[in-house]
Tab-separated table of C-alpha atoms and ligand atoms in Angstrom:
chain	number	residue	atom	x	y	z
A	1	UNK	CA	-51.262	-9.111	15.814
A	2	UNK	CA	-53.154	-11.803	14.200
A	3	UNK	CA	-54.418	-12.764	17.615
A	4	UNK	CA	-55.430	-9.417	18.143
A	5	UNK	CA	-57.303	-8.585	14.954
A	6	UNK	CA	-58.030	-12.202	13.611
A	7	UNK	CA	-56.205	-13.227	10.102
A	8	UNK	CA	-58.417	-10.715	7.924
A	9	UNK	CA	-55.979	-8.449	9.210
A	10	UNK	CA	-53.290	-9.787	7.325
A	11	UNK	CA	-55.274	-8.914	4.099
A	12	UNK	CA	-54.208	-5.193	5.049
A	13	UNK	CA	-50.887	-6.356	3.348
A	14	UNK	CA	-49.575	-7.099	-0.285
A	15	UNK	CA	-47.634	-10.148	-0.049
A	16	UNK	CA	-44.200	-8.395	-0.786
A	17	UNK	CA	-45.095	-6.145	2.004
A	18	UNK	CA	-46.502	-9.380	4.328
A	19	UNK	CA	-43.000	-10.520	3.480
A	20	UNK	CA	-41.183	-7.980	4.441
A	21	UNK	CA	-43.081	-6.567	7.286
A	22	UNK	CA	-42.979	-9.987	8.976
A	23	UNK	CA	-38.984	-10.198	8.090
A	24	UNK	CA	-38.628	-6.714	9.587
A	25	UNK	CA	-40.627	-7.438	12.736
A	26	UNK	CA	-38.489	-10.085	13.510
A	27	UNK	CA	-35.830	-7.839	13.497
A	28	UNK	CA	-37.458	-5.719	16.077
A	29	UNK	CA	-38.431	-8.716	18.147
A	30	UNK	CA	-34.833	-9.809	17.958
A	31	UNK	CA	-33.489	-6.348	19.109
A	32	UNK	CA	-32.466	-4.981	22.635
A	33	UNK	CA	-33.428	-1.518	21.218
A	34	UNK	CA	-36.718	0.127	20.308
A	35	UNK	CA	-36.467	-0.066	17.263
A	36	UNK	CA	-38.707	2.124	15.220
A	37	UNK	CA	-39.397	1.553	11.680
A	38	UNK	CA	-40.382	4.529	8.839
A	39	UNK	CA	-42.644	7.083	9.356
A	40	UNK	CA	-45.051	6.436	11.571
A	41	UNK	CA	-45.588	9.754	13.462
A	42	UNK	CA	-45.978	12.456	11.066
A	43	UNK	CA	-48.191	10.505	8.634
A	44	UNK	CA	-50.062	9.266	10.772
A	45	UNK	CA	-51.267	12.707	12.361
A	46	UNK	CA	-51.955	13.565	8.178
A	47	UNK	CA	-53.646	10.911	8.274
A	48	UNK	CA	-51.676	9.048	5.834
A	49	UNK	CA	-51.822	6.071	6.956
A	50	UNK	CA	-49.321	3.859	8.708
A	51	UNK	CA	-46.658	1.488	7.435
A	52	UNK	CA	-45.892	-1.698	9.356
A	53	UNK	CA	-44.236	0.015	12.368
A	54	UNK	CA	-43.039	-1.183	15.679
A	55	UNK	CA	-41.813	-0.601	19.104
A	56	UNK	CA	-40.067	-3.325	20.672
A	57	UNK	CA	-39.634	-3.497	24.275
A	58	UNK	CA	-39.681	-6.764	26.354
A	59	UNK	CA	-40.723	-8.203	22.761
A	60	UNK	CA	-43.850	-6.425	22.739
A	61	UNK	CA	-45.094	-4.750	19.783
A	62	UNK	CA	-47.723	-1.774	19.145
A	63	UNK	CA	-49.139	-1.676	15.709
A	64	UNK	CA	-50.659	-1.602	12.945
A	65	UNK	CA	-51.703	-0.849	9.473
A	66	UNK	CA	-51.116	0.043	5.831
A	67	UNK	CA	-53.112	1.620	3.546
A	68	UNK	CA	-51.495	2.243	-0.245
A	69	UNK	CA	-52.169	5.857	-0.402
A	70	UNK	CA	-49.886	6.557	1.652
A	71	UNK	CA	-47.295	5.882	-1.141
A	72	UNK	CA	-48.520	8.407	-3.635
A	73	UNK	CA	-48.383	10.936	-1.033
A	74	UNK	CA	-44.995	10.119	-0.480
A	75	UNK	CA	-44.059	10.422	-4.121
A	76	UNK	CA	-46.140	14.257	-4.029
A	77	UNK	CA	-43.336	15.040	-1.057
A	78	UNK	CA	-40.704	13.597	-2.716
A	79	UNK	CA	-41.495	15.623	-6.088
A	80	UNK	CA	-41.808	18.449	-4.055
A	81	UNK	CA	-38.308	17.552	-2.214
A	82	UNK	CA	-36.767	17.537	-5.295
A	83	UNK	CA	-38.472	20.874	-6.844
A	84	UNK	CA	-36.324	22.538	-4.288
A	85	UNK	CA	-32.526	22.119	-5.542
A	86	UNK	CA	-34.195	22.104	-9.244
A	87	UNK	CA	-35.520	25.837	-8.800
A	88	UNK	CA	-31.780	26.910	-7.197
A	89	UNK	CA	-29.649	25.427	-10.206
A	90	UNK	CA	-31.792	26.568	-12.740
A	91	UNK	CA	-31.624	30.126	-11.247
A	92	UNK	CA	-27.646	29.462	-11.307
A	93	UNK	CA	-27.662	28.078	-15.087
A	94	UNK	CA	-29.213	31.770	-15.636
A	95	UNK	CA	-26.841	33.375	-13.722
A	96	UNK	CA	-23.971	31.776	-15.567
A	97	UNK	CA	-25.593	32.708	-18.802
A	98	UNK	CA	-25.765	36.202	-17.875
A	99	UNK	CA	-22.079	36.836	-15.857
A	100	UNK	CA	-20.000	33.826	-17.563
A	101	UNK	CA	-18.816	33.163	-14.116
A	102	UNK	CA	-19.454	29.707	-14.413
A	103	UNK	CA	-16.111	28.526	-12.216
A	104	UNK	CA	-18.012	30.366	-9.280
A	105	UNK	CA	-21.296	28.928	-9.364
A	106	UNK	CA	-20.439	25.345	-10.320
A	107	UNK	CA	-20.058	23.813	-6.955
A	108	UNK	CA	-22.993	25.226	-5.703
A	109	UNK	CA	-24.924	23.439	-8.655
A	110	UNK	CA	-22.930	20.345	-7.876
A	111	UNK	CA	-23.987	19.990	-4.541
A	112	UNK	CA	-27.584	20.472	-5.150
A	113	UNK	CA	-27.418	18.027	-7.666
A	114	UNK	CA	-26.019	15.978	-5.096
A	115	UNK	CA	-28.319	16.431	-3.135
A	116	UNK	CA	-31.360	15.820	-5.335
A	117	UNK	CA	-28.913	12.401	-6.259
A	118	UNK	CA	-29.216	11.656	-2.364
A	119	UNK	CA	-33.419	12.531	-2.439
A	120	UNK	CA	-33.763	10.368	-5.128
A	121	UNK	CA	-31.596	7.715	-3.945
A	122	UNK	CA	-33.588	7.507	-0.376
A	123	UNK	CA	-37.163	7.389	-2.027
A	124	UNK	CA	-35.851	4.618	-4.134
A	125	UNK	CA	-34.718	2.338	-1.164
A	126	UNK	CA	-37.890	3.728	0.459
A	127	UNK	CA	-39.867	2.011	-2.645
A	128	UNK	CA	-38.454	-0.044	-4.694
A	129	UNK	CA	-35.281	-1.943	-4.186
A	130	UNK	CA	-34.830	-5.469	-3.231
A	131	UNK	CA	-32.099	-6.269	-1.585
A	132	UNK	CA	-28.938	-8.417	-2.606
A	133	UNK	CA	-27.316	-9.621	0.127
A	134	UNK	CA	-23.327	-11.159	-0.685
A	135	UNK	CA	-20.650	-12.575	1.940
A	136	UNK	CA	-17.992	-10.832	2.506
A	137	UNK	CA	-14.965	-9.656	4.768
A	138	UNK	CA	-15.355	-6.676	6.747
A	139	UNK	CA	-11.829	-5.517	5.628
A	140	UNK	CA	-13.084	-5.579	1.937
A	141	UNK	CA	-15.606	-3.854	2.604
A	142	UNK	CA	-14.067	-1.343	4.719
A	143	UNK	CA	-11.793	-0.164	1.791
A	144	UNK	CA	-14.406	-0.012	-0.767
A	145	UNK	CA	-16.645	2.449	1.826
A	146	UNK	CA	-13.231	4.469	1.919
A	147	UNK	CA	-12.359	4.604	-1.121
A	148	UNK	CA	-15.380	6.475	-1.662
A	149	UNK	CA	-15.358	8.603	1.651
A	150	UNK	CA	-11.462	9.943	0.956
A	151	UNK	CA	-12.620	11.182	-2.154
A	152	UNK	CA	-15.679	12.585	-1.240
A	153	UNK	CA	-13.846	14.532	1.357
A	154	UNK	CA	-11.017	15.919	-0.678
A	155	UNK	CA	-13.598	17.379	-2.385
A	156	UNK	CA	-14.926	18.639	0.299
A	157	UNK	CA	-11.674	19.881	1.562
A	158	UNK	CA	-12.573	17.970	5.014
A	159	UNK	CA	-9.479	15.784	6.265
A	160	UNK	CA	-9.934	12.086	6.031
A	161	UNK	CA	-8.012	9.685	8.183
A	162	UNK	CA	-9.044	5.947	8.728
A	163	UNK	CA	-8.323	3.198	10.884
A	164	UNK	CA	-9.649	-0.606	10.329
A	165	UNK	CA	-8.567	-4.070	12.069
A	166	UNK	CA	-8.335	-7.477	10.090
A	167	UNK	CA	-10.859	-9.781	10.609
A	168	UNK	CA	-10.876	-13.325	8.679
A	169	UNK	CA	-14.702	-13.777	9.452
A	170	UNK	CA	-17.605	-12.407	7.107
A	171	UNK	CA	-20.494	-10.327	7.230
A	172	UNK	CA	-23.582	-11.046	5.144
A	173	UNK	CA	-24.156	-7.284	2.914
A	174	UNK	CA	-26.042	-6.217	0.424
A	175	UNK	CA	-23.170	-3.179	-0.688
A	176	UNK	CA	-25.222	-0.927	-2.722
A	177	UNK	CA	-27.464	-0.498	0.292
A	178	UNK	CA	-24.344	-0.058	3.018
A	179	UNK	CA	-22.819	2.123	0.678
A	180	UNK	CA	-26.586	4.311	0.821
A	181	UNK	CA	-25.790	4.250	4.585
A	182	UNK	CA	-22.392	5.884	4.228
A	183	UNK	CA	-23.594	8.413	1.656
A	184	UNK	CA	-26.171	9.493	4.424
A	185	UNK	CA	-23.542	9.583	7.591
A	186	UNK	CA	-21.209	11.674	5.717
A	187	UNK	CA	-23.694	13.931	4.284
A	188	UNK	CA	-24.654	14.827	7.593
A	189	UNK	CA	-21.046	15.044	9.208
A	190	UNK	CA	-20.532	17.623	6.119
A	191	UNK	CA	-23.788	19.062	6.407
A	192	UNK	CA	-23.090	19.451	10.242
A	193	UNK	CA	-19.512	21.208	9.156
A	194	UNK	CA	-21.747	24.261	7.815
A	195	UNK	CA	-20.001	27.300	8.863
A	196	UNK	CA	-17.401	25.741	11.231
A	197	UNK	CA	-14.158	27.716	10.686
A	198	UNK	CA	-11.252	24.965	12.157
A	199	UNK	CA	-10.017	22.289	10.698
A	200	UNK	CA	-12.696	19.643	9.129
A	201	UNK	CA	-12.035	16.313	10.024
A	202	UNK	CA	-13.855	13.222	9.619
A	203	UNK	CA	-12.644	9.818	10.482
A	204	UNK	CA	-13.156	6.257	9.185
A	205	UNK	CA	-13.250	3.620	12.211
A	206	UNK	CA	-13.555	-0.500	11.625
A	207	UNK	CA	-13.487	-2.287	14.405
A	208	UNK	CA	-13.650	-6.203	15.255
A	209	UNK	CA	-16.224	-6.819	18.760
A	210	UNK	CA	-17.715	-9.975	19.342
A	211	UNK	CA	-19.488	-11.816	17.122
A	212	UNK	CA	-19.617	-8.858	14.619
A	213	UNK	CA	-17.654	-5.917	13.421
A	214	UNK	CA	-18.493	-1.915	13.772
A	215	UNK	CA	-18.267	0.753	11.498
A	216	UNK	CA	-17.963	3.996	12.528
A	217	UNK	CA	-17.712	7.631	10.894
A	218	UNK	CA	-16.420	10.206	13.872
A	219	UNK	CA	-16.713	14.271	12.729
A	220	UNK	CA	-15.110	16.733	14.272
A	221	UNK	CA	-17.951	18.817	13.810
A	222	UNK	CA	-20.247	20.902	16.381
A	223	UNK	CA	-21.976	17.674	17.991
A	224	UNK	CA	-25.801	17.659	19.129
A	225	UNK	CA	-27.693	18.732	22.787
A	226	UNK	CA	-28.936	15.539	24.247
A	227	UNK	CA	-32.508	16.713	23.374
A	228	UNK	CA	-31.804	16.482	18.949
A	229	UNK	CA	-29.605	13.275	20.032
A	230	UNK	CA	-32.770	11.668	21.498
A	231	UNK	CA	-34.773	12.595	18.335
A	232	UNK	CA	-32.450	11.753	15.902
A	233	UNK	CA	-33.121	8.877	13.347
A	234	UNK	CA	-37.291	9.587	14.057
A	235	UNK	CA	-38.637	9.328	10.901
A	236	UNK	CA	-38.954	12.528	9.549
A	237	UNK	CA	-37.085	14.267	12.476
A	238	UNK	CA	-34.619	17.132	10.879
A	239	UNK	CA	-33.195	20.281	12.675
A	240	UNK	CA	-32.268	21.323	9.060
A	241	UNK	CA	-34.855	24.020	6.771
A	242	UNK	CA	-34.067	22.122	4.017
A	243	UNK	CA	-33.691	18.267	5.472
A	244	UNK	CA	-36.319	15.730	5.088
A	245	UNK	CA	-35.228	14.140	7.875
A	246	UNK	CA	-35.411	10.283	6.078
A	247	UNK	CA	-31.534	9.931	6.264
A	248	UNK	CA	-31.154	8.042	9.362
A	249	UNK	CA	-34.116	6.484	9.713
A	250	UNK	CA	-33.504	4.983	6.155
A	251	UNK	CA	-29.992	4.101	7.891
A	252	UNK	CA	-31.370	2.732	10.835
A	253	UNK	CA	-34.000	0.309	8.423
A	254	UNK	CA	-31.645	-0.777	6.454
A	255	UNK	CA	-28.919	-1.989	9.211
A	256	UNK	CA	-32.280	-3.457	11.007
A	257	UNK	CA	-32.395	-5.514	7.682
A	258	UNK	CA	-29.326	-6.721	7.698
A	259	UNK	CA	-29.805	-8.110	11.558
A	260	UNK	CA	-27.555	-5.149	12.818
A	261	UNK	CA	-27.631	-2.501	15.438
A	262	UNK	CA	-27.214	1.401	14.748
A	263	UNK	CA	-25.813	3.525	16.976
A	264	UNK	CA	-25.350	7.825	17.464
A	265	UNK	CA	-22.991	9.340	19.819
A	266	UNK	CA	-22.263	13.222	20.024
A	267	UNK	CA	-20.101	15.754	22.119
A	268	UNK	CA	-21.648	19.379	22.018
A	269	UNK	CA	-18.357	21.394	20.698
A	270	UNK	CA	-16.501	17.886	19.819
A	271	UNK	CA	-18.118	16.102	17.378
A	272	UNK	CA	-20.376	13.111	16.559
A	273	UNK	CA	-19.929	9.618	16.424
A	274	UNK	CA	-22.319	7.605	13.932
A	275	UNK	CA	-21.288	3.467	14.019
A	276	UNK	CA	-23.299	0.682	13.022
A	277	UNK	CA	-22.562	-2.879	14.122
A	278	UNK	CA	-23.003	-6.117	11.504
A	279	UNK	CA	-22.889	-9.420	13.021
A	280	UNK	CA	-20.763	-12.043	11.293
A	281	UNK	CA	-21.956	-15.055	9.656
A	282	UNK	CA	-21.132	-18.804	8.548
A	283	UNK	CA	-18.736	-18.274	5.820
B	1	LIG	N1	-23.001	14.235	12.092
B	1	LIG	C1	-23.957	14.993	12.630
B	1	LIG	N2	-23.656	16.096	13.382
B	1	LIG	C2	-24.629	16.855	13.929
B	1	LIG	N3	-25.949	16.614	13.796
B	1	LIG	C3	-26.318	15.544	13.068
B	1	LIG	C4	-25.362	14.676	12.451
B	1	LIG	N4	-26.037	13.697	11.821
B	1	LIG	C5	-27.343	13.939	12.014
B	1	LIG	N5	-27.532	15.051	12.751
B	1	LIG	C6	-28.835	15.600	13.205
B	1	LIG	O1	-29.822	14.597	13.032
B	1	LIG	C7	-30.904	15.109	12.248
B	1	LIG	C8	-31.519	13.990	11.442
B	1	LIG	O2	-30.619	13.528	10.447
B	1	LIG	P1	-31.205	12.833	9.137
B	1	LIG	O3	-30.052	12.452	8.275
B	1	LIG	O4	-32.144	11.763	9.543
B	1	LIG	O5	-32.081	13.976	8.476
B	1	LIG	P2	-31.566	15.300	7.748
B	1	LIG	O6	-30.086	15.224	7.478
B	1	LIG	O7	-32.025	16.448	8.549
B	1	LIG	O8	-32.377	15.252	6.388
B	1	LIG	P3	-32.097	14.236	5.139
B	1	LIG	O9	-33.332	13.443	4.997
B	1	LIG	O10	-31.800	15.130	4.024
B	1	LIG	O11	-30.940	13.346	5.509
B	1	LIG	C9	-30.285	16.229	11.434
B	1	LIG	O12	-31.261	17.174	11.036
B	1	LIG	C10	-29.268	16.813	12.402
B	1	LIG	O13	-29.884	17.691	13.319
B	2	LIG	MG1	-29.234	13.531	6.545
């Protein structure tokens, strides 16, 4: 890039964002995939602006820019994002004022609130957070990630079954930020339950491969055409009215970050399979 533009280029960039936009093209240059970083398409055509982006294929990368207003657009969207599931629990406070039927409208204000928990939580990453990276073994982590999923799906009333091989090496994690990634697969898995009338299963997978480990949440649930599979994890890309469509690409970033690979399976009618793969490091 600096070749291409000469270094004034590089004064495009805050140094945090240098920083991290030359850690994260590494990343990219490093992967087998194309790899494609946050919200490139849609922004661009708004003319938004573009944050460091990249397509990697035989190392190659197509660029480039950043301009800062890009970010307080974002935080208009996000405002607006969260106006949504605001409007719908204030209209069920109301309601419970006026019937008393609290007991039947409380999970609906739950999940929205849930929901504006997970809004928030992506637009944070998206923004703010640094990240703190800690050793340690996949197994630990494993049962911390379930932990959360088992009861996340009893409430839920999904079935939750697991299944996770020992491994004595470590993986280099920053939790908060794997546990983000979780929150977003099983969202959608549940999300993707909507109006399915069998049984709702969703299954916790750890598995040791070489030179890493992979972590995989399977759902029973109606699966995607090969057309959405293609798509999904595009910034921005959602099939859902009321998605923003971040969830995976935030996924995909921050398993890019951690030198990892991301990875979305699905059978139309059998389910999907969403696994991400960590390698292991020096203890
Ligand atoms: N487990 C799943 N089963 C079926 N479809 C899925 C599943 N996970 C993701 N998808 C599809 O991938 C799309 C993109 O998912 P993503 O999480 O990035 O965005 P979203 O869920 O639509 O919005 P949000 O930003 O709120 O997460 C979804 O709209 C959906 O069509
Ligand atoms: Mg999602």
């Amino acid at each position: 890039m600096v070749d291409q533009f000469g270094p004034q280029f590089l004064h495009f960039f805050t140094e945090q964002t240098a920083v991290e936009a030359e850690d994260y093209l590494n990343t990219i240059m490093k992967s087998d995939d194309i790899v494609s970083a946050l919200l490139r398409d849609k922004l661009s055509d708004q003319d938004l602006g573009i944050l460091y982006n990249g397509f990697s294929r035989d190392g190659k990368i197509i660029l480039v820019g950043y301009r800062t207003q890009m970010m307080s657009r974002l935080v208009g969207e996000f405002a607006h994002e969260l106006r949504n599931p605001l409007t719908i629990i204030k209209g069920f406070i109301q309601l419970c004022g006026h019937t008393k039927e609290y007991d039947k409208f409380q999970p609906i204000i739950l999940s929205e609130v849930e929901r504006m928990y997970t809004i928030l939580e992506n637009f944070l990453t998206l923004s703010l957070r640094k990240s703190t990276f800690v050793r340690m073994n996949p197994d630990e982590l494993c049962k911390k990630l379930i932990a959360f999923l088992s009861s996340e799906c009893a409430v839920h009333k999904v079935t939750f079954d697991y299944d996770i091989s020992y491994s004595e090496n470590v993986c280099k994690v920053d939790l908060d930020k794997i546990k983000q990634v979780m929150i977003n697969l099983l969202r959608n898995a549940l999300e993707a339950f909507d109006g399915h009338t069998h049984e709702k299963k969703i299954m916790f997978r750890g598995s040791v491969e070489d030179k890493g480990y992979r972590f995989a949440l399977i759902d029973n649930g109606p699966g995607v055409e090969t057309d959405v599979l293609k798509q999904m994890g595009k910034p921005l890309y959602t099939t859902k009215s009321r998605g923003t469509g971040i969830g995976l690409s935030l996924c995909k970033k921050i398993i890019a970050d951690h030198r990892g690979t991301f990875c979305v399976s699905s059978v139309v009618g059998k389910g999907t399979t969403v696994s991400f793969f960590l390698p292991f490091v020096s203890p």
